[in-house]
XYZ file of C-alpha atoms in Angstrom:
399
model
C 149.375 98.025 122.215
C 151.358 96.315 124.947
C 152.161 92.685 124.168
C 150.543 90.204 126.520
C 152.729 87.160 126.875
C 150.931 83.830 127.170
C 152.312 81.895 130.113
C 151.946 78.148 130.350
C 149.546 77.517 133.187
C 150.349 73.823 133.238
C 153.960 74.759 133.885
C 152.967 77.356 136.462
C 150.832 74.953 138.451
C 153.337 72.105 138.290
C 155.791 74.486 139.934
C 153.147 75.640 142.390
C 152.576 72.056 143.389
C 156.185 71.312 144.271
C 157.659 74.650 145.417
C 157.089 76.215 148.805
C 158.277 79.413 150.430
C 160.926 79.075 153.110
C 159.443 82.060 154.913
C 155.747 81.255 155.246
C 155.129 77.794 153.819
C 153.286 79.189 150.836
C 154.251 78.843 147.184
C 156.731 81.537 146.197
C 156.116 80.645 142.565
C 152.670 82.182 142.876
C 154.303 85.277 141.392
C 153.853 83.625 137.986
C 150.132 83.297 138.642
C 149.932 86.951 139.638
C 151.896 87.872 136.514
C 149.154 86.543 134.251
C 146.468 88.532 136.048
C 148.733 91.568 136.224
C 149.298 91.511 132.477
C 145.586 91.113 131.791
C 144.791 93.995 134.139
C 147.368 96.217 132.450
C 145.991 95.442 129.017
C 142.455 96.199 130.254
C 143.681 99.514 131.663
C 145.220 100.486 128.319
C 141.989 99.616 126.509
C 139.870 101.589 128.978
C 142.026 104.679 128.548
C 141.073 104.788 124.869
C 137.324 104.550 125.532
C 135.855 107.951 126.255
C 132.114 107.358 125.848
C 130.980 105.803 129.113
C 127.568 104.870 127.709
C 129.172 102.708 124.999
C 130.450 99.259 125.922
C 132.712 96.667 124.245
C 130.864 93.705 122.756
C 132.993 91.987 120.072
C 135.859 92.521 117.644
C 135.411 91.943 113.929
C 137.820 89.769 111.983
C 140.949 91.671 111.027
C 140.164 94.567 113.387
C 141.903 95.488 116.631
C 139.304 97.609 118.437
C 136.098 96.641 120.171
C 132.734 97.143 118.493
C 130.639 99.089 120.994
C 127.008 98.770 122.081
C 124.697 100.921 124.180
C 123.368 100.463 127.699
C 120.388 98.370 126.612
C 122.497 95.641 125.007
C 122.497 92.480 127.137
C 126.306 92.523 127.189
C 126.649 96.069 128.533
C 127.513 95.024 132.080
C 130.390 92.718 131.212
C 132.886 95.460 130.349
C 132.568 97.253 133.702
C 132.699 93.769 135.228
C 136.020 93.102 133.499
C 137.285 96.419 134.859
C 136.237 95.520 138.397
C 137.998 92.167 138.091
C 141.114 93.898 136.740
C 141.007 96.247 139.720
C 140.561 93.296 142.081
C 143.557 91.554 140.507
C 145.840 94.579 140.540
C 144.674 97.013 143.207
C 145.239 99.780 140.641
C 143.118 102.790 141.627
C 143.005 103.974 138.018
C 141.191 100.761 137.099
C 138.695 101.334 139.887
C 137.969 104.801 138.501
C 137.442 103.302 135.053
C 135.179 100.616 136.525
C 133.073 103.251 138.260
C 132.685 105.452 135.196
C 131.461 102.535 133.089
C 129.256 101.130 135.864
C 127.217 104.244 136.628
C 125.468 104.496 133.230
C 123.882 101.078 133.853
C 121.834 102.427 136.756
C 118.902 103.100 134.437
C 118.485 99.343 133.821
C 117.371 98.936 137.422
C 114.635 101.539 137.157
C 113.218 101.248 133.656
C 110.656 98.499 132.895
C 112.451 95.185 132.381
C 112.545 94.247 128.707
C 114.009 90.772 129.265
C 115.750 88.514 131.762
C 119.178 90.039 131.071
C 118.740 92.565 133.892
C 120.769 90.173 136.029
C 123.656 89.862 133.586
C 123.781 93.619 133.062
C 123.537 94.814 136.653
C 125.089 92.006 138.688
C 128.303 91.935 136.664
C 128.683 95.706 137.014
C 126.981 96.923 140.193
C 127.325 93.529 141.879
C 131.096 93.577 141.630
C 131.128 97.272 142.477
C 129.315 96.655 145.763
C 131.332 93.520 146.544
C 134.616 95.391 146.190
C 133.674 98.761 147.698
C 130.733 98.237 150.059
C 129.178 101.467 148.780
C 125.514 101.479 149.810
C 124.456 103.329 146.655
C 125.474 100.284 144.626
C 123.439 98.095 146.942
C 120.315 100.189 146.372
C 120.642 99.775 142.614
C 121.076 96.012 142.954
C 117.921 95.639 145.025
C 115.999 97.850 142.599
C 117.260 95.704 139.710
C 116.145 92.526 141.464
C 112.672 93.958 142.013
C 112.633 94.975 138.371
C 113.614 91.504 137.181
C 110.798 89.774 139.075
C 108.183 91.846 137.255
C 108.737 89.297 134.461
C 107.724 86.421 136.755
C 104.415 84.650 136.127
C 103.249 82.604 139.148
C 101.054 80.411 136.971
C 104.072 79.232 134.984
C 106.483 79.548 137.894
C 109.324 81.089 135.893
C 110.672 84.445 134.801
C 109.763 85.249 131.207
C 113.064 85.407 129.336
C 112.160 87.016 126.029
C 108.929 89.004 125.827
C 109.910 89.791 122.243
C 109.885 86.075 121.345
C 106.363 85.227 122.553
C 105.215 84.876 118.951
C 107.815 82.195 118.274
C 107.957 80.334 121.581
C 104.880 81.489 123.542
C 105.798 82.000 127.217
C 109.512 81.175 127.196
C 112.269 80.484 129.687
C 115.867 79.923 128.602
C 118.712 78.170 130.379
C 120.746 81.406 130.397
C 118.213 82.781 132.859
C 119.614 80.537 135.604
C 122.543 82.946 135.756
C 120.286 85.826 136.746
C 118.957 84.114 139.862
C 122.064 84.985 141.860
C 120.939 88.632 141.856
C 117.580 87.620 143.330
C 119.090 85.344 145.981
C 121.547 88.037 146.992
C 118.957 90.799 147.113
C 116.589 88.679 149.196
C 119.292 88.419 151.878
C 120.181 92.083 151.746
C 116.910 93.874 152.289
C 114.990 92.911 149.178
C 112.500 90.581 150.841
C 111.444 86.926 150.806
C 109.561 87.237 147.527
C 112.814 87.506 145.596
C 114.040 84.231 147.070
C 110.726 82.528 146.357
C 110.756 83.610 142.710
C 114.344 82.431 142.240
C 113.570 79.102 143.889
C 110.482 78.525 141.765
C 112.307 79.462 138.581
C 115.171 77.069 139.335
C 112.768 74.226 140.147
C 110.766 74.671 136.945
C 113.924 74.977 134.852
C 115.278 71.794 136.408
C 111.997 69.995 135.790
C 111.539 70.986 132.165
C 114.803 72.151 130.562
C 117.110 69.428 131.908
C 116.747 66.497 129.535
C 117.002 62.802 130.364
C 120.347 62.635 128.524
C 121.789 65.209 130.992
C 121.973 67.918 128.333
C 119.721 70.963 128.202
C 117.088 72.573 126.082
C 118.030 76.133 125.356
C 114.396 77.282 125.432
C 111.404 75.965 127.311
C 107.964 76.906 125.938
C 104.955 77.145 128.265
C 101.241 77.800 127.927
C 100.806 81.069 129.781
C 97.141 80.437 130.527
C 97.633 77.069 132.180
C 101.347 77.040 133.045
C 101.756 73.725 131.210
C 105.136 72.936 129.681
C 104.720 72.587 125.927
C 108.118 71.621 124.554
C 111.821 72.423 124.381
C 113.591 74.240 121.562
C 117.001 75.430 120.620
C 117.617 79.014 119.597
C 121.376 79.280 119.495
C 122.310 75.599 119.288
C 122.583 73.228 116.341
C 119.301 71.378 116.985
C 116.651 71.025 119.668
C 118.137 67.793 121.011
C 121.795 68.780 120.508
C 124.092 70.003 123.267
C 124.762 73.705 122.878
C 128.062 74.296 124.658
C 127.442 77.611 126.368
C 123.970 76.544 127.434
C 125.443 73.518 129.218
C 127.926 75.832 130.920
C 125.148 78.204 132.047
C 123.397 75.208 133.563
C 126.482 73.975 135.420
C 127.121 77.368 136.947
C 123.483 78.311 137.518
C 122.446 75.142 139.328
C 125.607 75.214 141.438
C 124.674 78.702 142.629
C 121.064 77.607 143.197
C 122.313 74.829 145.496
C 124.679 77.187 147.295
C 121.830 79.590 148.017
C 119.084 77.087 148.891
C 120.719 73.868 150.077
C 118.301 71.915 147.872
C 120.063 68.637 147.104
C 118.239 68.255 143.792
C 120.019 71.341 142.485
C 123.350 69.841 143.516
C 122.542 66.553 141.814
C 121.551 68.433 138.675
C 124.752 70.484 138.645
C 126.787 67.270 138.991
C 124.825 65.556 136.189
C 125.368 68.456 133.822
C 129.035 68.702 134.740
C 129.752 65.013 134.274
C 128.036 65.017 130.895
C 129.996 68.092 129.817
C 133.330 66.578 130.863
C 132.554 63.232 129.257
C 131.832 64.819 125.880
C 134.653 67.353 125.692
C 137.157 67.162 122.846
C 140.722 66.280 123.784
C 141.934 69.865 124.177
C 139.221 70.695 126.732
C 137.664 73.590 124.811
C 134.220 72.744 123.415
C 133.041 73.272 119.904
C 130.134 75.742 119.858
C 127.733 72.767 119.866
C 128.828 69.256 120.834
C 126.674 67.777 118.065
C 127.564 69.939 115.101
C 128.174 67.403 112.275
C 130.958 69.652 110.967
C 133.192 68.725 113.925
C 136.223 68.841 113.925
C 135.856 71.706 111.455
C 133.302 73.562 113.575
C 134.216 76.734 115.512
C 135.164 76.564 119.169
C 133.587 78.556 121.983
C 136.109 79.886 124.481
C 133.297 81.645 126.342
C 131.674 78.291 127.158
C 134.976 77.010 128.536
C 135.374 80.110 130.720
C 131.832 79.828 132.100
C 132.298 76.098 132.708
C 135.530 76.764 134.596
C 133.749 79.239 136.890
C 130.863 76.840 137.385
C 133.090 73.886 138.210
C 135.154 75.880 140.686
C 131.884 76.916 142.333
C 130.705 73.313 142.355
C 134.036 72.042 143.708
C 133.496 74.206 146.767
C 130.069 72.664 147.383
C 130.500 68.914 146.906
C 131.494 66.899 149.953
C 133.263 64.014 148.214
C 137.022 64.737 148.062
C 137.368 62.867 144.764
C 134.688 64.996 143.092
C 136.130 68.196 144.530
C 139.548 67.324 143.125
C 138.081 66.278 139.779
C 136.207 69.525 139.245
C 139.080 71.702 140.427
C 141.498 69.955 138.077
C 139.040 70.128 135.184
C 138.531 73.875 135.669
C 142.266 74.394 136.026
C 142.894 72.572 132.752
C 140.394 74.777 130.883
C 141.993 77.914 132.302
C 145.407 76.593 131.315
C 144.294 76.084 127.728
C 142.625 79.488 127.549
C 145.831 81.015 128.905
C 147.894 79.585 126.057
C 148.963 81.433 122.922
C 146.206 79.615 121.023
C 143.454 81.493 122.889
C 145.024 84.576 124.455
C 144.797 87.480 122.034
C 148.124 89.020 123.065
C 148.702 92.102 120.928
C 146.332 90.917 118.187
C 143.512 93.140 119.448
C 141.999 94.771 122.544
C 140.284 91.602 123.805
C 141.746 89.083 126.236
C 140.510 85.913 124.504
C 140.063 84.756 120.935
C 137.735 82.100 119.456
C 134.307 82.530 121.011
C 131.028 81.846 119.223
C 127.849 83.768 119.968
C 124.868 82.870 117.775
C 125.994 80.442 115.098
C 122.552 79.727 113.548
C 122.136 83.450 112.871
C 125.692 83.786 111.546
C 126.456 86.180 114.386
C 129.707 86.500 116.349
C 131.388 83.357 115.026
C 134.982 82.621 116.048
C 135.725 86.065 117.402
C 136.466 87.840 120.694
C 133.297 88.450 122.733
C 133.235 90.462 125.947
C 131.522 87.875 128.151
C 134.318 85.410 127.389
C 136.784 87.919 128.842
C 134.535 88.500 131.856
C 134.197 84.855 132.841
C 137.847 84.164 132.029
C 138.903 86.891 134.469
C 136.479 85.521 137.041
C 137.880 82.024 136.599
C 141.441 83.269 137.035
C 140.536 85.121 140.219
C 138.669 82.106 141.585
C 141.677 79.927 140.877
C 144.025 82.411 142.494
C 141.922 82.385 145.664
C 141.904 78.589 145.606
C 145.677 78.348 145.253
C 146.421 81.223 147.638
C 143.611 81.309 150.215
C-alpha cells in the first residue's frame, strides 16, 4: 500500500498566509494543500481497485486489520464510500476515480424506489447520487435523487410534524426522531427546488422546526432521540441512544446539529435556525478538549481515558465552514473558519491520518460506544466528511 505522508496543516496555512504568487497574486504554496488531497485521492484509487463487488461497501476496519469490512446496499453507511470516490475525483480530476465512483453509486439506485425503512435514505443517496449529479449534471442521477426524496417523506407524520427516524425502534421510543435526521433534510430542500415539489420543502421545514423545539436543550446540547405520542403529536421526552446519558453531550450528535441547522438556515432563511446553529457551535467549541478533537461523549466520566471521535470533528469542521459562509459578523466568520481549519489540521496529522496502516484515511472514530460497536477504529463516514472538509477548505483558500 502506498504510504500517505501526513503534512502539517498548521505549517501549510502559515505559509499560505504569508506567501503570494508573483504571477497572479494567489498563494503559490497552495501546492502543499493540493498535495494532501492528491495523496488521499491516490490512496482511495488504490483501495477502489481492489474492491470488485460493487454491491459491497466499506464500513469499518477491525483492530489489527488493513482491509475494510464491507456491508451491503441496505446498510446506512453504503453511500459514503461512493461519496468518498466522488470527492477523490473532484480533488484530482482522475477519470479512473470517476469510473469507480459511478460503479459504486449505481447499485444504490434501489434505495430510492424501495419502501423507506428509515431516515437514512438521505445519507445513502445524497452522498452518492447527490455528488454524482453535482459533478456530472447527468439527469439520470437527478431522477434518482427526486425519487429518493419522495421516498423519504413517506416516513413523515403530519400530526407529529417530523420524519420517523427508526420504525424498528417504535417499541423502545414510540414515534422517534433523532438529531442525525437533520442531515437528511438537505436532500428534501434540494429536490423541492429541482422539480420535486413544494411538499418536500414543507416537510423539511416542519421537521427542522420540531427538532429545534424539542431536541435542542436549554444547555445548548442535544438529545439524540426525541420521543413523541403518534396519536396526539405531543413530545414525550428526550433520550440518548448512542451517547453516555440522556443529558450528556454526545459528540457526533452535536456535530450533526451544527451542520444540519446551518443547512436549514441556508435553505430557508429562518433566523431561528441560524441562532440555533450558532448556539450549538459555541457550546461545542467551549467544551472541546485542548487538542480540538472531541471524546466520543463530552461527559464520559472516563475522560481523559475515553476514546476520541474523529468523525465528529470532521462533521463539525464541515458544519462550521458552512456556518462561516452564512453569518454576517466578520468576527464570527473568522472564528468558525479558524476553528474548522484547526480541526482539519489535527486530523491531517500523523496522529489521525492512517498512512499505510490500513485502507482508511482516518483513524480513531467511535460509532456506538454503549453497544460496544466500532470503538476507536476507522469508519467510512469519518473519511467522507474529512474529504468534504478538505475540499471546502480548499475552495475557501483558493476561490
